[in-house]
XYZ file of C-alpha atoms in Angstrom:
625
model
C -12.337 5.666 10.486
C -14.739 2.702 9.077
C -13.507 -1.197 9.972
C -15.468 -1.692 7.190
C -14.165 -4.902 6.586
C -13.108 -6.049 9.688
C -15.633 -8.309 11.774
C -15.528 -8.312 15.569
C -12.267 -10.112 16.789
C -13.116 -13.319 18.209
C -10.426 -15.956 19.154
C -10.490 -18.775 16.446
C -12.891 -21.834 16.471
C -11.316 -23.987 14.277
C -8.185 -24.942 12.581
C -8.553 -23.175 9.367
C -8.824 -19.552 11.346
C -6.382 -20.647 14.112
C -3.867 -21.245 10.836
C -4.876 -18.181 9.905
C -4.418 -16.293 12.625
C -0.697 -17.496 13.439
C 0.306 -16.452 9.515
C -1.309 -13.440 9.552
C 0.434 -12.277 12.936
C 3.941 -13.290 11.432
C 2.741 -11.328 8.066
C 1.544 -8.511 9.939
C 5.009 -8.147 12.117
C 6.840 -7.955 9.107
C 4.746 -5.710 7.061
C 4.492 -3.176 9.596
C 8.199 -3.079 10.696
C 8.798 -2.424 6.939
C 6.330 0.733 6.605
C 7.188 1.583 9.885
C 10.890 1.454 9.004
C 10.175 3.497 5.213
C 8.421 6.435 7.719
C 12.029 6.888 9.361
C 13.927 6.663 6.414
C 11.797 9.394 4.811
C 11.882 11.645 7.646
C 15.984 11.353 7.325
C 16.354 11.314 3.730
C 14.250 14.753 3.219
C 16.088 16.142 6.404
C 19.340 15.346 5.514
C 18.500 17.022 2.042
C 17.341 20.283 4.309
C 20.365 20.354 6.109
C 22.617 19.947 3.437
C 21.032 22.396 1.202
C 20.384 25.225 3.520
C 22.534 25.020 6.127
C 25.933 23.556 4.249
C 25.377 24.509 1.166
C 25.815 21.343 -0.457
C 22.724 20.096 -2.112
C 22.419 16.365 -2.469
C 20.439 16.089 -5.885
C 19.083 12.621 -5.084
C 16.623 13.043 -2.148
C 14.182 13.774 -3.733
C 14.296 11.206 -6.144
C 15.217 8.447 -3.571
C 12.091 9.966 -1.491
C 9.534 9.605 -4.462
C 11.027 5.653 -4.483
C 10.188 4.745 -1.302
C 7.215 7.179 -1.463
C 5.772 4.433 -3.787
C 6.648 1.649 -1.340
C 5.326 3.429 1.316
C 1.927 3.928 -0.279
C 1.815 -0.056 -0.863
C 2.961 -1.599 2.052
C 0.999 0.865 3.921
C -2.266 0.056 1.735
C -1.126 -3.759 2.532
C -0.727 -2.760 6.363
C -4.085 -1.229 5.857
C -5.885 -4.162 4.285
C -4.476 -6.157 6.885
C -5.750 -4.029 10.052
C -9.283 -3.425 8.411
C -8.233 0.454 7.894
C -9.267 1.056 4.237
C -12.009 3.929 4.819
C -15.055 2.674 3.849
C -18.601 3.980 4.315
C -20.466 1.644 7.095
C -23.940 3.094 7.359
C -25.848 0.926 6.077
C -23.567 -2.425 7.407
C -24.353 -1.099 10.853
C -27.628 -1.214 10.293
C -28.207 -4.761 8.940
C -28.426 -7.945 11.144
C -25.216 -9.771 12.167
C -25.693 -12.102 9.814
C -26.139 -10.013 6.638
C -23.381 -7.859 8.379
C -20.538 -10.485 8.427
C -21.837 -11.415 4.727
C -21.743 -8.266 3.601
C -17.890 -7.738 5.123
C -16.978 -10.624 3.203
C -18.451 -10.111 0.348
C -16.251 -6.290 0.473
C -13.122 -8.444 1.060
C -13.660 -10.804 -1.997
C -14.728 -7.635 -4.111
C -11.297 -6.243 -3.252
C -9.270 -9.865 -3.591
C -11.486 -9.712 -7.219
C -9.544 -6.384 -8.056
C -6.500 -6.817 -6.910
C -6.525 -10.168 -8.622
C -7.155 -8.525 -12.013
C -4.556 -5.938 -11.812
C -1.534 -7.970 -10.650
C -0.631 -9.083 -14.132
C -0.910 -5.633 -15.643
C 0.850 -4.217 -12.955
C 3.466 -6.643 -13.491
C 3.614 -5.685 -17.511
C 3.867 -2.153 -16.271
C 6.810 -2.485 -13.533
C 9.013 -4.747 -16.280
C 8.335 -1.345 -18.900
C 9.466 0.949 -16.380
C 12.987 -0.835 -15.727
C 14.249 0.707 -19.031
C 13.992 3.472 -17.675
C 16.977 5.302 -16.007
C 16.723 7.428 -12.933
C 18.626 10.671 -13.367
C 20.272 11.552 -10.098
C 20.772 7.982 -8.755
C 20.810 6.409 -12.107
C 18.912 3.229 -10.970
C 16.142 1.149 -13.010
C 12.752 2.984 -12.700
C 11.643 -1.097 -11.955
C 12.936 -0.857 -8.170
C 10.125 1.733 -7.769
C 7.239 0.883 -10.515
C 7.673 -3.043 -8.779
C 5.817 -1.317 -5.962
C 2.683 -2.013 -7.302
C 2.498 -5.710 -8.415
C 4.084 -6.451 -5.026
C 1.955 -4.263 -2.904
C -0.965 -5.877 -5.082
C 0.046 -9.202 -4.549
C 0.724 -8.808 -0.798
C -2.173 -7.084 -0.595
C -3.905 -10.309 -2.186
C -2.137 -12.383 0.807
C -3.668 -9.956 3.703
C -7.428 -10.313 1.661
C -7.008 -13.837 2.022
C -5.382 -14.300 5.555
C -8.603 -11.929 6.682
C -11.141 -14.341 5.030
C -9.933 -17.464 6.957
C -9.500 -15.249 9.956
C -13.240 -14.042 10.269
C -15.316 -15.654 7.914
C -16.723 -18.869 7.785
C -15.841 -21.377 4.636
C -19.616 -20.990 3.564
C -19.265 -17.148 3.715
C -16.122 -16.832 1.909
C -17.806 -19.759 -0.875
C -20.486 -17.554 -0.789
C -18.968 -14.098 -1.504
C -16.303 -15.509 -3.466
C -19.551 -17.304 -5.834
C -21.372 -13.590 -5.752
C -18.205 -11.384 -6.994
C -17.347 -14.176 -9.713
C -21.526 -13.713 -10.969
C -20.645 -10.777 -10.804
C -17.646 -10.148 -13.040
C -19.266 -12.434 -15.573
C -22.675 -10.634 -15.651
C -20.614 -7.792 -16.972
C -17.846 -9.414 -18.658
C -20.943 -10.978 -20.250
C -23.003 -7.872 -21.392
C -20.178 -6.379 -23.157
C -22.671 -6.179 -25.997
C -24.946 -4.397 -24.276
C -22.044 -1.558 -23.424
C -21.011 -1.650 -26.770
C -24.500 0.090 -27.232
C -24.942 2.339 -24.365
C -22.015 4.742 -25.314
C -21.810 7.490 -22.951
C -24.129 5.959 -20.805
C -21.508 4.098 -19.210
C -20.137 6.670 -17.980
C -23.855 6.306 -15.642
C -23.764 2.606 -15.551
C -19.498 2.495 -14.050
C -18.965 5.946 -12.385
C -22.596 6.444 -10.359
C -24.009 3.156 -10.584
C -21.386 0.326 -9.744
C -19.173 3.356 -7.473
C -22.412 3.905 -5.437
C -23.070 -0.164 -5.186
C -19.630 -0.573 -3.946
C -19.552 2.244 -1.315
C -22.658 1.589 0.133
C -22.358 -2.452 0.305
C -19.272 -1.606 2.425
C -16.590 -2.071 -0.325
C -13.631 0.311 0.433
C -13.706 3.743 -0.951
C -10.157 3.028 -3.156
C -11.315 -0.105 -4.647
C -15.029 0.724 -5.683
C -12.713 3.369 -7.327
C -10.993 1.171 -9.133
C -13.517 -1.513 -9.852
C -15.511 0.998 -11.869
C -12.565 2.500 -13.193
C -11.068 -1.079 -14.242
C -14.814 -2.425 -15.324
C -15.138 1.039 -17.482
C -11.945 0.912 -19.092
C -11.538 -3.099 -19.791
C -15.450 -3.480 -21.175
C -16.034 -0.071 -23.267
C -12.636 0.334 -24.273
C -10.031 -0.861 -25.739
C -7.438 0.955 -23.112
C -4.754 -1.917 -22.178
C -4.749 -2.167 -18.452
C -1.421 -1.388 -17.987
C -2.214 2.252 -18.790
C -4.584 2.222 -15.810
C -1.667 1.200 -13.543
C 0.563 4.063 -14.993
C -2.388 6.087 -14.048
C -2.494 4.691 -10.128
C 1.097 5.203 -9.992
C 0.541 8.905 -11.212
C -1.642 9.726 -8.438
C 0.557 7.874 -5.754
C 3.940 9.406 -7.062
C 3.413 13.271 -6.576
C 6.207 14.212 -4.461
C 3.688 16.883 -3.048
C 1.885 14.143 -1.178
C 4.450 12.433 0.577
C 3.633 15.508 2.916
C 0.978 12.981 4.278
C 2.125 10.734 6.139
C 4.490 13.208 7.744
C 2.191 15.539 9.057
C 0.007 12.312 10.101
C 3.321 10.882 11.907
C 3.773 14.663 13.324
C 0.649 14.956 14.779
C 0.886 11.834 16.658
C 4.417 13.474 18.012
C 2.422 16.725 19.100
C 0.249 14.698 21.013
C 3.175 12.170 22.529
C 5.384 15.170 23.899
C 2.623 16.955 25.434
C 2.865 19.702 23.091
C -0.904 19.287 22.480
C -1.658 19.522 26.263
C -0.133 22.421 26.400
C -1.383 23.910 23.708
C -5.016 22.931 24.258
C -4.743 24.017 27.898
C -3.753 27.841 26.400
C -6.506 27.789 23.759
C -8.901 26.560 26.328
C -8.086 29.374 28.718
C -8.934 32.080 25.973
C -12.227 30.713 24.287
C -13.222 27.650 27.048
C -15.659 29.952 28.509
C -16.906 31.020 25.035
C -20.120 28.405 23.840
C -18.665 26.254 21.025
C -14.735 27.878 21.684
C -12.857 25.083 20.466
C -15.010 24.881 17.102
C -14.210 28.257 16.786
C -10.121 27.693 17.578
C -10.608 24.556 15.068
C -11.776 27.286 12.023
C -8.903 29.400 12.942
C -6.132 26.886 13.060
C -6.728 25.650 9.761
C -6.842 28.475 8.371
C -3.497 29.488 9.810
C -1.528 26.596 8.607
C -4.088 25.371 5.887
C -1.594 25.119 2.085
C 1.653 24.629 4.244
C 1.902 21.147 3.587
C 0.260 21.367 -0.024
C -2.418 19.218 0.853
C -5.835 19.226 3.117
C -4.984 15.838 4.458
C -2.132 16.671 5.991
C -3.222 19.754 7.240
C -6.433 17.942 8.763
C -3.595 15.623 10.004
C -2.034 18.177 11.998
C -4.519 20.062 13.841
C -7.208 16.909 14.563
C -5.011 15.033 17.291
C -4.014 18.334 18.771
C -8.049 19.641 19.082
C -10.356 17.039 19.489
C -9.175 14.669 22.241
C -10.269 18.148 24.488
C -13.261 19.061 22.613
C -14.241 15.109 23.029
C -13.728 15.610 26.539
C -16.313 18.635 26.553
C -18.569 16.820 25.206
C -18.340 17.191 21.412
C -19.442 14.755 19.561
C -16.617 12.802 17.124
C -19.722 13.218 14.068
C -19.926 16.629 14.504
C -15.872 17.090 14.665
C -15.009 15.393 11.756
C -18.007 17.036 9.552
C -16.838 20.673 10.974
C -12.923 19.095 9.771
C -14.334 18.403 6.197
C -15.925 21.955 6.116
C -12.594 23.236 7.276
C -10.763 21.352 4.727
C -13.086 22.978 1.934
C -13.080 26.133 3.201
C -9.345 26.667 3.448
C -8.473 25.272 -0.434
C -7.654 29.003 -1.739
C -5.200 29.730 1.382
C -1.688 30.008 0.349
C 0.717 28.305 -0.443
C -1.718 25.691 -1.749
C -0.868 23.528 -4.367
C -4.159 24.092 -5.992
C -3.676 27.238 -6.447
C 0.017 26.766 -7.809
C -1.531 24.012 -10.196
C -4.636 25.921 -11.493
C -2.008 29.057 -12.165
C 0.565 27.000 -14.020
C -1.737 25.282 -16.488
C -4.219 28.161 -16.912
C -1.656 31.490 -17.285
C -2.872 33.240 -14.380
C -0.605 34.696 -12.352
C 0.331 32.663 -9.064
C 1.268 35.687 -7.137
C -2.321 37.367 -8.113
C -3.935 33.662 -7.162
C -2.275 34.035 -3.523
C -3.281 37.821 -3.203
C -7.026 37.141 -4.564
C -7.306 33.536 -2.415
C -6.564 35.038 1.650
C -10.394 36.626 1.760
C -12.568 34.014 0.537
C -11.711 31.837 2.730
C -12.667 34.232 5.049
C -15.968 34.671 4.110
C -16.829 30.700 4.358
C -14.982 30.563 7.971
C -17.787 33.149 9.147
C -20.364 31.219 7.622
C -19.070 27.819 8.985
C -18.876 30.139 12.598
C -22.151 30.799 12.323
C -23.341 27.103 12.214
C -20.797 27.086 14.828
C -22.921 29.840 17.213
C -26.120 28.489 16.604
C -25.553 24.785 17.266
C -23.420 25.656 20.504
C -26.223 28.840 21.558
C -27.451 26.522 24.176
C -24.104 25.020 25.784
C -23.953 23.874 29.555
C -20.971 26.260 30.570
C -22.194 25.758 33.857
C -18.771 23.669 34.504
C -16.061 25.631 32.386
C -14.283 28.126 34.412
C -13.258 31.773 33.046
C -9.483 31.600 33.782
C -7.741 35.099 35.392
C -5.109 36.814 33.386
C -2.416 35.790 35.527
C -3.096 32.135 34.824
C -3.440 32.874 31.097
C -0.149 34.172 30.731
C 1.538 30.877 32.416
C -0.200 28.681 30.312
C 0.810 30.920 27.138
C 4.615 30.472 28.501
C 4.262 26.476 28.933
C 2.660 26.445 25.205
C 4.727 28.591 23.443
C 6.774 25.743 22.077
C 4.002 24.345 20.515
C 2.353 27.884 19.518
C 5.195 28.606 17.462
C 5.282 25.562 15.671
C 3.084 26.423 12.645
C 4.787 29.728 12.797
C 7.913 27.721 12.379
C 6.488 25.692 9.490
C 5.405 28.830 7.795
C 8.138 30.555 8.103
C 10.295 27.346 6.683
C 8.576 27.223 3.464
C 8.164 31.293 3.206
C 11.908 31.685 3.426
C 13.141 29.121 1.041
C 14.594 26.721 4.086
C 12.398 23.548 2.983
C 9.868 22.877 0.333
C 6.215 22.261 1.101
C 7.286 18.265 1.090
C 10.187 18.878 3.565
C 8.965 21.145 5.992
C 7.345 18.579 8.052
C 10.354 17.031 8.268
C 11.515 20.364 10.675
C 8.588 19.963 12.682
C 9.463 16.392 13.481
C 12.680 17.437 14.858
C 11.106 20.282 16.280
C 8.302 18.314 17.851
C 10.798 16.080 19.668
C 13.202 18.312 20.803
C 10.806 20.060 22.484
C 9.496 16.969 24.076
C 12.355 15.680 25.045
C 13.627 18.856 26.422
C 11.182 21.431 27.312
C 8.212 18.974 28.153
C 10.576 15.876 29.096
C 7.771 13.864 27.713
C 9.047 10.913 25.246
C 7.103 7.799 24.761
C 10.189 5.769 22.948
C 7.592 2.599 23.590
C 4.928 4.168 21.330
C 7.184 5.430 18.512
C 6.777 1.838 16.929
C 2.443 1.709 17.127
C 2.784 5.458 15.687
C 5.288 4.713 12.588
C 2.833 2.347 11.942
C -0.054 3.440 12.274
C 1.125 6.661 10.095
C 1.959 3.638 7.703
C -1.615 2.524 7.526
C -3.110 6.039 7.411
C -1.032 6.962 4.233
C -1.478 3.559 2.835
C -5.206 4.066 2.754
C -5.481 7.921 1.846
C -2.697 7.303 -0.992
C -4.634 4.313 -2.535
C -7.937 6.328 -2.785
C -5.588 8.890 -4.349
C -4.064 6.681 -6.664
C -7.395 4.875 -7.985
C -9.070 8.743 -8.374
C -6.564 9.698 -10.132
C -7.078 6.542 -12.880
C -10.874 7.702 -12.825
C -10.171 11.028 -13.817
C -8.168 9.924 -16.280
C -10.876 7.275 -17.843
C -13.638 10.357 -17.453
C -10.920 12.586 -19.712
C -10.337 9.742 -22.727
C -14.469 9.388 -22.664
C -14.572 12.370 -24.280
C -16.625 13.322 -21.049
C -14.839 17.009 -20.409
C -14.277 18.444 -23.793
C -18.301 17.375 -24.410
C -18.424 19.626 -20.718
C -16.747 22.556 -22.002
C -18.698 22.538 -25.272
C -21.876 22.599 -23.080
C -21.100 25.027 -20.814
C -19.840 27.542 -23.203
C -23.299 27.249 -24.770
C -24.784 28.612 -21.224
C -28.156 31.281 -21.494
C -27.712 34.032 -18.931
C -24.064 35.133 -19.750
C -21.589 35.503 -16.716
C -23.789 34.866 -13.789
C -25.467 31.461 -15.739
C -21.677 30.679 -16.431
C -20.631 30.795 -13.173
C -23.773 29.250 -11.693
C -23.049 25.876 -14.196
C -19.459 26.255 -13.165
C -20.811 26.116 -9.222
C -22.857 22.990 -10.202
C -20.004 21.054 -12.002
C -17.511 21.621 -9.831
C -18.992 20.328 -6.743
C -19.828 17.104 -9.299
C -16.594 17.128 -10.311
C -14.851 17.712 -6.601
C -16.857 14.563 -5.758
C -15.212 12.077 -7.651
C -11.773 13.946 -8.840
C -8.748 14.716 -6.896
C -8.111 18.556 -6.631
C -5.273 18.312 -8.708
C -6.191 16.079 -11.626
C -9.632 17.832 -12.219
C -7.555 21.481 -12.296
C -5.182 20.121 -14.890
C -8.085 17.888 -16.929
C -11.136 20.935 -17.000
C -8.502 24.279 -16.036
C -7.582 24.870 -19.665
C -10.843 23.985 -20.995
C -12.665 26.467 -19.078
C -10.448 29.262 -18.244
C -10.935 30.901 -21.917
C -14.589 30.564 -21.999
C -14.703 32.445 -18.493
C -12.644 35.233 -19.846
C -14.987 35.172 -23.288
C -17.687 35.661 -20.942
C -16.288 38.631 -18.845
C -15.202 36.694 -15.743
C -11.993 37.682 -14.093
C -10.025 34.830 -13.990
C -8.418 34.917 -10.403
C -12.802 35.682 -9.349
C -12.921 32.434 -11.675
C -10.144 30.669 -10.169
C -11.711 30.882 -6.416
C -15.027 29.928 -7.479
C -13.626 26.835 -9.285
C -11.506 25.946 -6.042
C -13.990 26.584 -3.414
C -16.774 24.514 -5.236
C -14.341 21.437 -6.127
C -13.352 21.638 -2.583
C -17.127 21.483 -1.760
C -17.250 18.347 -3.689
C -14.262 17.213 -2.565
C -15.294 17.365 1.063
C -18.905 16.165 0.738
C -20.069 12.751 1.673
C -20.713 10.216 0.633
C -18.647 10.254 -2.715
C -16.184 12.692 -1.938
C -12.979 11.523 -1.332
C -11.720 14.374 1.263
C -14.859 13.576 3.944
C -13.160 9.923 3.769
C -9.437 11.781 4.138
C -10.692 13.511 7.649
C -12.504 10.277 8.864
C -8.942 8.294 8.341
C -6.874 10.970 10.027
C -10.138 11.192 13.020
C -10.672 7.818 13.144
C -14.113 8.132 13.154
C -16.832 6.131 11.004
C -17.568 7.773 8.264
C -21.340 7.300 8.735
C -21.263 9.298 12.219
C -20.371 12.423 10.573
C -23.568 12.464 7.984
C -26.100 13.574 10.393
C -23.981 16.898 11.076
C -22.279 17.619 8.056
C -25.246 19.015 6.259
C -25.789 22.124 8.377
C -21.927 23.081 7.516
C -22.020 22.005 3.974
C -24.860 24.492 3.582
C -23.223 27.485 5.221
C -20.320 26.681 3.033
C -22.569 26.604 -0.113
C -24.171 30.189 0.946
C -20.306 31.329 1.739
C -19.780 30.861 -2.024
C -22.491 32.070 -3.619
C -21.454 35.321 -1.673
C -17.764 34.790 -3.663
C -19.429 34.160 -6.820
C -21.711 37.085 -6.290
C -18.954 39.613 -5.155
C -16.276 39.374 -7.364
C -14.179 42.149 -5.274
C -14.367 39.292 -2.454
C -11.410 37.761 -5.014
C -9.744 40.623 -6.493
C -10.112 43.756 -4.500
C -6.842 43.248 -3.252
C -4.793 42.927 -6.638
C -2.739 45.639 -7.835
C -4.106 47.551 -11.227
């Protein structure tokens, strides 16, 4: 993960930072004992609502709502937690290669481009929580305000950490100074709203490439040089109220679905606190440690075996990373190389059932879900062998020369010591394939799951760490959820632009029939994946494009994986995509590490579906009729 905003730690040298300091330690406590404290009461309320359902037969009708609540909560005071500990992902590469000086300036200048954000939203956030308490909750029958206040408070505490960090590690003529660039800033554009007025759909340019690119690569974090361009876009060219932006945040922070984030992130840190992930690793190790590049190869594999369980690629990445790469560190692996191979994976696996995607591109399209699952198992496929040949080639010349080939005898004890933790995914599976928990819940069962089996099978429970991991799962989600959150409002400013119906019109224009179809969809996609979240770019572009396919003779579940597998592309590519950011939070690795290997996979993944696109029996050889 990128510190992009957080300075080296130095004890403070004068009274304004040793103020600072103090406040923001008695700030800190309390914010993280509160997200810590919403983790827990997640994990019980979707538990409970397991237990009652399946095995008393009683549903309780208001989990899920009282979930999606403090879902919303969660998201903020994590993002606060976040802002706080320097966690927002941000991309560092070129901060780490500037002088100290123009380093620290630069991280300031990120932290008063996020205060200048959050400072502009408060008020509409505000106007949008007091809309929402006319609203009526159906199963609890509460105000709608107890969750949509979320956001001005999380905005406004979130204001509070910004400031606590300026005192804390800048100097007053840094913070003067970064404060007096963001306000030229502002005005500069506040001030050439004429010049806008005249562009037209060249803002789209100017906001969404230009002042997103500025951001990221200044050192601004990923979720607000989101939502400066989408706030600058929407408030100069438009005449969009601002309120309607928050509505749009809250959209993207609110799906249910996602709440299986910080879960999975909180479960993997369990897996690795029992000893589950010892054990495991020690098994896995003993059938492929003696193969060059094993682990890489057991890495491919495992997310493809639990990949769509959870519904979304975070949380899958969540899962598996803590449980793989501590060992493959210890080999020798680089943490650049891991977490580019864990974006590949995460692209790769986005047709794998039961994926949300595909449940999403099915329900606002026609297709057939059931035909969508069938036609998405082999494609995946195909890209896994490409990414393990990127695999063999960059691992041909291994030392093995200290990696022992284990006897059969020893193989079979370690299988016996992991099978606990081997059966977990086959637990989670088998959860959501029998109807015993939704996709949200299920990681609720391997909680339990996870710590029964440390406390009684490993006898390995940390109760001193549970605190620093409910909060750092806190922070995670808080940062993941607010890049969510502002791509969602993005997608939504590309969509009243008039920017995808002018797309469909073009591409349904396309010379070369089906194969120049499908090679523009290829190209837009992986545009699109870049800057959209899965979801919101199936439901904005899905019904657009879907009929023009079929007009041109492509089958639509062939369609479907093409569309999936080049968003996720996009998705997963660096440095706009917002999933490469996803597996460098749940890593915690700098984002700029992973660029120098990600290319190689990215490729093999691009040649993986052109072989898809090419072979359309790749997607539907398996469906019936």
């Amino acid at each position: 993960m990128s510190h992009a905003t957080d300075p080296a730690s130095e004890l403070p040298t004068n009274p304004v930072s040793a103020l600072a300091w103090r406040l923001d330690h008695g700030f800190g406590m309390v914010m993280e004992t509160l997200g810590a404290a919403i983790v827990l009461i997640e994990i019980a309320v979707l538990f409970s609502g397991v237990v009652a359902r399946y095995a008393l037969h009683a549903p309780l009708v208001w989990t899920d709502e009282l979930a999606s609540i403090l879902f919303l909560w969660l998201s903020m005071l994590g993002a606060v937690v976040a802002l706080r500990r320097g966690d927002h992902m941000a991309m560092t590469a070129i901060l780490n290669r500037a002088k100290p000086g123009t380093r620290a300036m630069l991280q300031t200048v990120a932290i008063a481009a996020a205060l200048a954000f959050l400072a502009l939203v408060v008020w509409p956030a505000y106007q949008y929580a007091d809309e929402e308490r006319y609203i009526i909750t159906p199963a609890l029958e509460v105000s709608n305000g107890w969750r949509a206040s979320a956001i001005p408070f999380g905005a406004l505490l979130m204001i509070v950490a910004a400031v606590l960090r300026l005192f804390k590690f800048s100097t007053l003529r840094q913070i003067g100074l970064a404060i007096t660039i963001t306000a030229a800033l502002v005005a500069a554009f506040w001030l050439a709203q004429p010049v806008w007025a005249m562009l037209g759909k060249l803002n789209l340019i100017v906001f969404f490439v230009g002042v997103v690119a500025g951001c990221v690569f200044a050192g601004v974090p990923i979720a607000f040089s989101f939502a400066l361009a989408t706030f600058g876009y929407l408030a100069l060219t438009t005449q969009t109220p601002m309120v309607v932006m928050v509505g749009r945040l809250d959209e993207g922070m609110s799906h249910l679905m996602l709440l299986a984030v910080p879960l999975f992130i909180f479960l993997g840190a369990l897996i690795e606190m029992t000893g589950m992930a010892r054990a495991m690793i020690g098994f896995l190790a003993s059938l492929l440690g003696h193969v060059r590049g094993g682990l890489s190869y057991v890495l491919i594999g495992a997310m493809y075996l639990i990949s769509g369980i959870s519904g979304s690629k975070i949380a899958d990445m969540a899962a598996i990373a803590p449980v793989l790469f501590p060992e493959m560190k210890k080999r020798g692996a680089k943490p650049g190389d891991l977490v580019a191979l864990l974006s590949a994976t995460g692209a790769q696996t986005e047709t794998i059932p039961p994926s949300i995607v595909l449940i999403t591109i099915g329900s606002v399209t026609g297709v057939s879900i059931a035909a969508l699952f069938t036609g998405g198992m082999l494609p995946a496929v195909v890209l896994g062998v490409c990414l393990c040949s990127v695999v063999w080639w960059r691992n041909r010349n291994e030392d093995l020369s200290g990696v022992r080939r284990f006897p059969a005898r020893e193989i079979g004890r370690l299988f016996l010591v992991a099978l606990p933790a081997i059966l977990l995914p086959f637990v989670i599976r088998a959860s959501v394939v029998e109807g015993v928990a939704t996709a949200t819940e299920v990681s609720t069962i391997g909680i339990i799951y996870s710590a029964l089996a440390g406390l009684v099978f490993y006898r390995r429970f940390d109760w001193r760490r549970l605190r620093p991991m409910l909060v750092e799962t806190a922070s995670l989600a808080g940062a993941i959820m607010l890049i969510v959150g502002c791509a969602t409002a993005m997608a939504w400013g590309l969509t009243q632009s008039g920017f995808s119906t002018d797309l469909a019109r073009f591409m349904a224009n396309i010379p070369g029939g089906r194969f120049g179809f499908l090679a523009i969809s290829i190209l837009a996609f992986i545009v699109l994946g870049c800057v959209l979240e899965g979801i919101p770019a199936i439901v904005l572009f899905g019904p657009l494009l879907f009929p023009i396919a079929r007009a041109a003779g492509v089958h639509e579940v062939h369609y479907a994986m093409v569309v999936i597998l080049s968003m996720g592309i996009g998705l997963f590519a660096p440095p706009i995509g917002v999933g490469y950011y996803g597996a460098c939070a749940v890593s915690k690795v700098d984002p700029s590490e992973g660029l120098k290997y990600i290319g190689g996979y990215m490729a093999a993944l691009v040649l993986g579906l052109l072989l898809v696109a090419a072979i359309p029996w790749i997607s539907t050889g398996f469906l019936k009729g």
